[in-house]
Coordinates of C-alpha atoms in Angstrom, one line a residue:
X1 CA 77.8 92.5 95.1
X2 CA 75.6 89.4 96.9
X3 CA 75.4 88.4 99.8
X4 CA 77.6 85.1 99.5
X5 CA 80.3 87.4 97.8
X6 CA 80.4 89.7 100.6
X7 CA 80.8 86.9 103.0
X8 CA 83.4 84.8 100.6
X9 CA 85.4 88.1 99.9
X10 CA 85.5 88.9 103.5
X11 CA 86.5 85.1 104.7
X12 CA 89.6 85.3 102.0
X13 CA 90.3 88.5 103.2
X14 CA 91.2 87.8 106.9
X15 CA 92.5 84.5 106.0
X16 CA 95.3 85.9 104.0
X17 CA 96.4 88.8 106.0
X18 CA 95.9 86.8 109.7
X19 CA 99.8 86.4 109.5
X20 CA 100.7 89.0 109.2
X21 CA 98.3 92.2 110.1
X22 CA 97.0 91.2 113.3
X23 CA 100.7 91.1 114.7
X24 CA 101.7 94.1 112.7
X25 CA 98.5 96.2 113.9
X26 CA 98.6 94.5 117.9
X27 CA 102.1 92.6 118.5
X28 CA 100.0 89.7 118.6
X29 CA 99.9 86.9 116.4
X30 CA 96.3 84.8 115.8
X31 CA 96.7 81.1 117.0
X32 CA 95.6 78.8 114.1
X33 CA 92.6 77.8 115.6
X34 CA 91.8 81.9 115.7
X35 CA 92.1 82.3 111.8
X36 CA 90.3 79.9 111.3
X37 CA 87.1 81.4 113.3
X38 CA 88.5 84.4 112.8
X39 CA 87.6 83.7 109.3
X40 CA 84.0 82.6 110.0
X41 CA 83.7 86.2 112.1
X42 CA 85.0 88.3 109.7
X43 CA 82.6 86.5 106.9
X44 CA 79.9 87.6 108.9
X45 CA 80.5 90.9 109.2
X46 CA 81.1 92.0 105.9
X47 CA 77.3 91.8 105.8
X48 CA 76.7 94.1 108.1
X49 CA 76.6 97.7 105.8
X50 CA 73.7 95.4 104.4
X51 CA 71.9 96.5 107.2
X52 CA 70.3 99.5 105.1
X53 CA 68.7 96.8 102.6
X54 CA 65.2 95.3 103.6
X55 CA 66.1 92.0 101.1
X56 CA 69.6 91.6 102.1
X57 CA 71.0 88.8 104.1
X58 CA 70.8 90.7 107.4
X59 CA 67.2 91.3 106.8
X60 CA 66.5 87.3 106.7
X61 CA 68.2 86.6 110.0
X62 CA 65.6 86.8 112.4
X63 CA 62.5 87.1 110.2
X64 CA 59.6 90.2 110.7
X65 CA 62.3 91.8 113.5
X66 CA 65.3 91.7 111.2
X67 CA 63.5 93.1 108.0
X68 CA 62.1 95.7 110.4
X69 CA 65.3 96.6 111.8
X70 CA 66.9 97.0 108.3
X71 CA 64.0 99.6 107.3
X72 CA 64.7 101.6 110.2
X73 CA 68.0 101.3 109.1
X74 CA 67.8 102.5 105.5
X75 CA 65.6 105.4 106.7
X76 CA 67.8 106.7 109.2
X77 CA 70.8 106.3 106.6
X78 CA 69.3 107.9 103.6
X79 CA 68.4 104.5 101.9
X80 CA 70.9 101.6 100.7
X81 CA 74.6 102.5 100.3
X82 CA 74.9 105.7 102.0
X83 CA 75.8 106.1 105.6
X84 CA 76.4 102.6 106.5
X85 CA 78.7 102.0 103.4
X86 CA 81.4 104.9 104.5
X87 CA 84.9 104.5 106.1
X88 CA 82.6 106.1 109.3
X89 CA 80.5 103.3 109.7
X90 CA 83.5 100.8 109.7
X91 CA 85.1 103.1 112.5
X92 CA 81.5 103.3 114.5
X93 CA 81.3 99.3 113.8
X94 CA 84.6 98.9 115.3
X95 CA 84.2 101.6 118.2
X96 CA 80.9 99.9 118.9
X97 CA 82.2 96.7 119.4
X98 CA 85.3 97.8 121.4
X99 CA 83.4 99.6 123.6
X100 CA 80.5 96.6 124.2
X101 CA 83.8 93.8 125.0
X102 CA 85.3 96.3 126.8
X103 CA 82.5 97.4 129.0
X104 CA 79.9 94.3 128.6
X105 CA 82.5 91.8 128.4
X106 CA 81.6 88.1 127.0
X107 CA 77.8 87.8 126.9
X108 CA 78.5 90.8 124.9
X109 CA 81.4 88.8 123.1
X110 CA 78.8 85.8 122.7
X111 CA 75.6 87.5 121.6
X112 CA 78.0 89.4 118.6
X113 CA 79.6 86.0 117.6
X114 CA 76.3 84.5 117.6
X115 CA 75.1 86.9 115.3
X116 CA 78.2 87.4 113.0
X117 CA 78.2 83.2 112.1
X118 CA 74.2 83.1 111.6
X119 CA 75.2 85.9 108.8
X120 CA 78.7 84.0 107.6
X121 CA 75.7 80.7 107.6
X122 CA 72.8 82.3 105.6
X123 CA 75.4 84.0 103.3
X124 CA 77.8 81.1 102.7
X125 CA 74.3 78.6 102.0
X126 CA 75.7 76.2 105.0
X127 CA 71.9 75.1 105.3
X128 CA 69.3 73.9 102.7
X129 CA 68.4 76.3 100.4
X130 CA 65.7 78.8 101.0
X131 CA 64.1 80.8 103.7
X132 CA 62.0 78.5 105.1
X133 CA 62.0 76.5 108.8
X134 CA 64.2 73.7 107.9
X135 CA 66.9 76.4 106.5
X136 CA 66.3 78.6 109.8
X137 CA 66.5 75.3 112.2
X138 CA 69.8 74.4 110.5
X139 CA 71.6 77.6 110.4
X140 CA 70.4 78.1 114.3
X141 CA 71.6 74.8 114.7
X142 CA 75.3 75.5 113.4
X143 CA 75.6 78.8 114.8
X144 CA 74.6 77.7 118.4
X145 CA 77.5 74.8 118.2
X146 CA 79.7 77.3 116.8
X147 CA 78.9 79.8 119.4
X148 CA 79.3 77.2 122.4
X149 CA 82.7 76.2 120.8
X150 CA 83.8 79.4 120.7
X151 CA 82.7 80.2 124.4
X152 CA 84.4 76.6 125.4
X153 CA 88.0 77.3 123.6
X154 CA 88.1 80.8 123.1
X155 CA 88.6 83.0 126.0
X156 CA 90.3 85.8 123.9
X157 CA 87.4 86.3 121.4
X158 CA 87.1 89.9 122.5
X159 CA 90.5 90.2 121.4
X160 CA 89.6 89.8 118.2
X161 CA 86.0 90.4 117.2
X162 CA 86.9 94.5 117.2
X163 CA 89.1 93.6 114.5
X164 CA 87.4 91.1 112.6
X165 CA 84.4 93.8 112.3
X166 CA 86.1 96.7 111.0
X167 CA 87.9 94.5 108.2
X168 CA 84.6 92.5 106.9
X169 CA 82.8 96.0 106.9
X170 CA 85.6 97.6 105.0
X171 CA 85.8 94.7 102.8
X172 CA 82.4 94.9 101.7
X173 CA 82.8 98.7 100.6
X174 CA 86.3 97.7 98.7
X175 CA 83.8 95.1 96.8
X176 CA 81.2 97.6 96.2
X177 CA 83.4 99.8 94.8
X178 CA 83.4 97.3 92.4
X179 CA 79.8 97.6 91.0
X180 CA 78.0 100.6 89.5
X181 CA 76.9 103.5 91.7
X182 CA 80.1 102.7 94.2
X183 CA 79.6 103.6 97.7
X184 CA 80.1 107.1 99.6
X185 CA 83.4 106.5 101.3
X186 CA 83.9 109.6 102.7
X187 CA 80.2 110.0 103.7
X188 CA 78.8 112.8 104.9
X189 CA 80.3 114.1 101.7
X190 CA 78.3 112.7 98.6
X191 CA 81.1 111.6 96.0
X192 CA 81.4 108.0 95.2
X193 CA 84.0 105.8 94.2
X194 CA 83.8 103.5 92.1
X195 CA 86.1 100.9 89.8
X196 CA 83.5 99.2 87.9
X197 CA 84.4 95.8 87.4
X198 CA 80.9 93.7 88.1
X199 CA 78.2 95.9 86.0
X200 CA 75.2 93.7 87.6
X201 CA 75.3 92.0 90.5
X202 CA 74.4 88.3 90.4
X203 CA 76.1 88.5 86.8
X204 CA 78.0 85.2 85.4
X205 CA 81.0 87.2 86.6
X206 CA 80.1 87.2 89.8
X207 CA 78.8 84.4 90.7
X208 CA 80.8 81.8 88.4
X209 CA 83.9 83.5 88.1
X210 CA 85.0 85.6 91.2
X211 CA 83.2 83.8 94.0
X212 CA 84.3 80.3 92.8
X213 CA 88.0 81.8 92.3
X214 CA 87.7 83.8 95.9
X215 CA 86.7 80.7 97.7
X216 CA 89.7 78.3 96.3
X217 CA 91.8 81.2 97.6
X218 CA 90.4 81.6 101.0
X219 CA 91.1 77.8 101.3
X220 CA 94.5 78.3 100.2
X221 CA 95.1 80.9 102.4
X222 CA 93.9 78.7 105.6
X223 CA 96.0 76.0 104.2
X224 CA 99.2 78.3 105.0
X225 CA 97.9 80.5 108.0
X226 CA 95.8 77.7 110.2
X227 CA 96.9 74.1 108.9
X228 CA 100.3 74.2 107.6
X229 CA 101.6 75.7 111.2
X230 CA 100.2 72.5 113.1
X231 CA 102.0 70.0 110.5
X232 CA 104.6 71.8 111.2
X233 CA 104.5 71.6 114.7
X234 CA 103.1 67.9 114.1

């Protein structure tokens, strides 16, 4: 799948289980204002197993360093959906984050969040098209005030950025699953699984159909798990 599928795909994902998982996983419920960055986060980190492709989203972020970073990746991994896209990458991604919070505490927090809504930017095409300055400025731009907005009105971030990692990360192996080749769940061991629905990636399928459909959904979902709670209280 693309980039912008990941990213929609993991957006609709934490937007329609935020009321009900999060209290059923921790006893605590996300306040609407959480879902809806929440939403942003987890977007952004369902790009992450990208990390093991030198033209993926990841590897645009921060120009020369990022593609570099993603080659080291892939060679340490094996190449592109192989270590990174298993269940033990999602429970590394998860661990890893737990344990920065936990022990690093917000500029930790900060520097993740910063990183996880440049990706849910770049992937989601909230900047002018292309690679170029005026797209890099923009997305910067947004991410920054996102960032400081988050560091403003969200003093429980940490809660929540563990969680919002492991489910974009395993949302992006439930869509590759999708596409031909599948992805090693249960790496080290080889098998993939696969249920191939999308047989090329970027296909009219893709790209007109699902991510279209995925996106009225994810708006849908924030309708009833962010806005309608406020009216309510309203």
């Amino acid at each position: 799948m693309m980039g912008q599928s990941h990213a929609v795909s993991g957006a609709l994902v934490f937007a329609a289980t935020a009321p009900f998982l999060p209290e059923a996983l921790f006893g605590v419920a996300p306040r609407p204002s959480e879902v809806l960055i929440g939403t942003l986060l987890c977007a952004g980190a369902s790009l992450l197993p990208d990390l093991d492709h030198h033209d993926a989203t990841p590897a645009h972020l921060l120009g020369p360093l990022s593609k570099g970073l993603c080659r080291l990746v892939s060679w340490l991994c094996g190449g592109h959906r192989h270590a990174t896209h298993s269940l033990a990458f999602v429970a590394v991604a998860g661990w890893g984050t737990w344990l920065g919070v936990t022990r690093l505490g917000r500029p930790f927090a900060l520097t993740l969040t910063f990183v996880l809504l440049a990706l849910a930017a770049r992937a989601l095409h909230l900047h002018p098209p292309g690679h170029g300055l005026t797209a890099w400025v923009t997305a910067v731009g947004l991410t920054g005030v996102g960032t400081a907005t988050v560091a403003a009105w969200f003093p429980d971030i940490t809660l929540w950025l563990p969680y919002a990692v492991c489910l974009g990360a395993l949302t992006h192996l439930l869509g590759d699953c999708l596409t031909r080749r599948g992805v090693p769940l249960l790496w080290p061991y080889r098998k993939r699984f696969e249920l191939v629905l999308i047989r090329r990636t970027g296909s009219r399928l893709e790209t007109r159909f699902l991510v279209p459909l995925m996106t009225v959904a994810t708006f849908v979902a924030l309708w009833f798990a962010a806005f309608a709670p406020l009216f309510a209280l309203g």
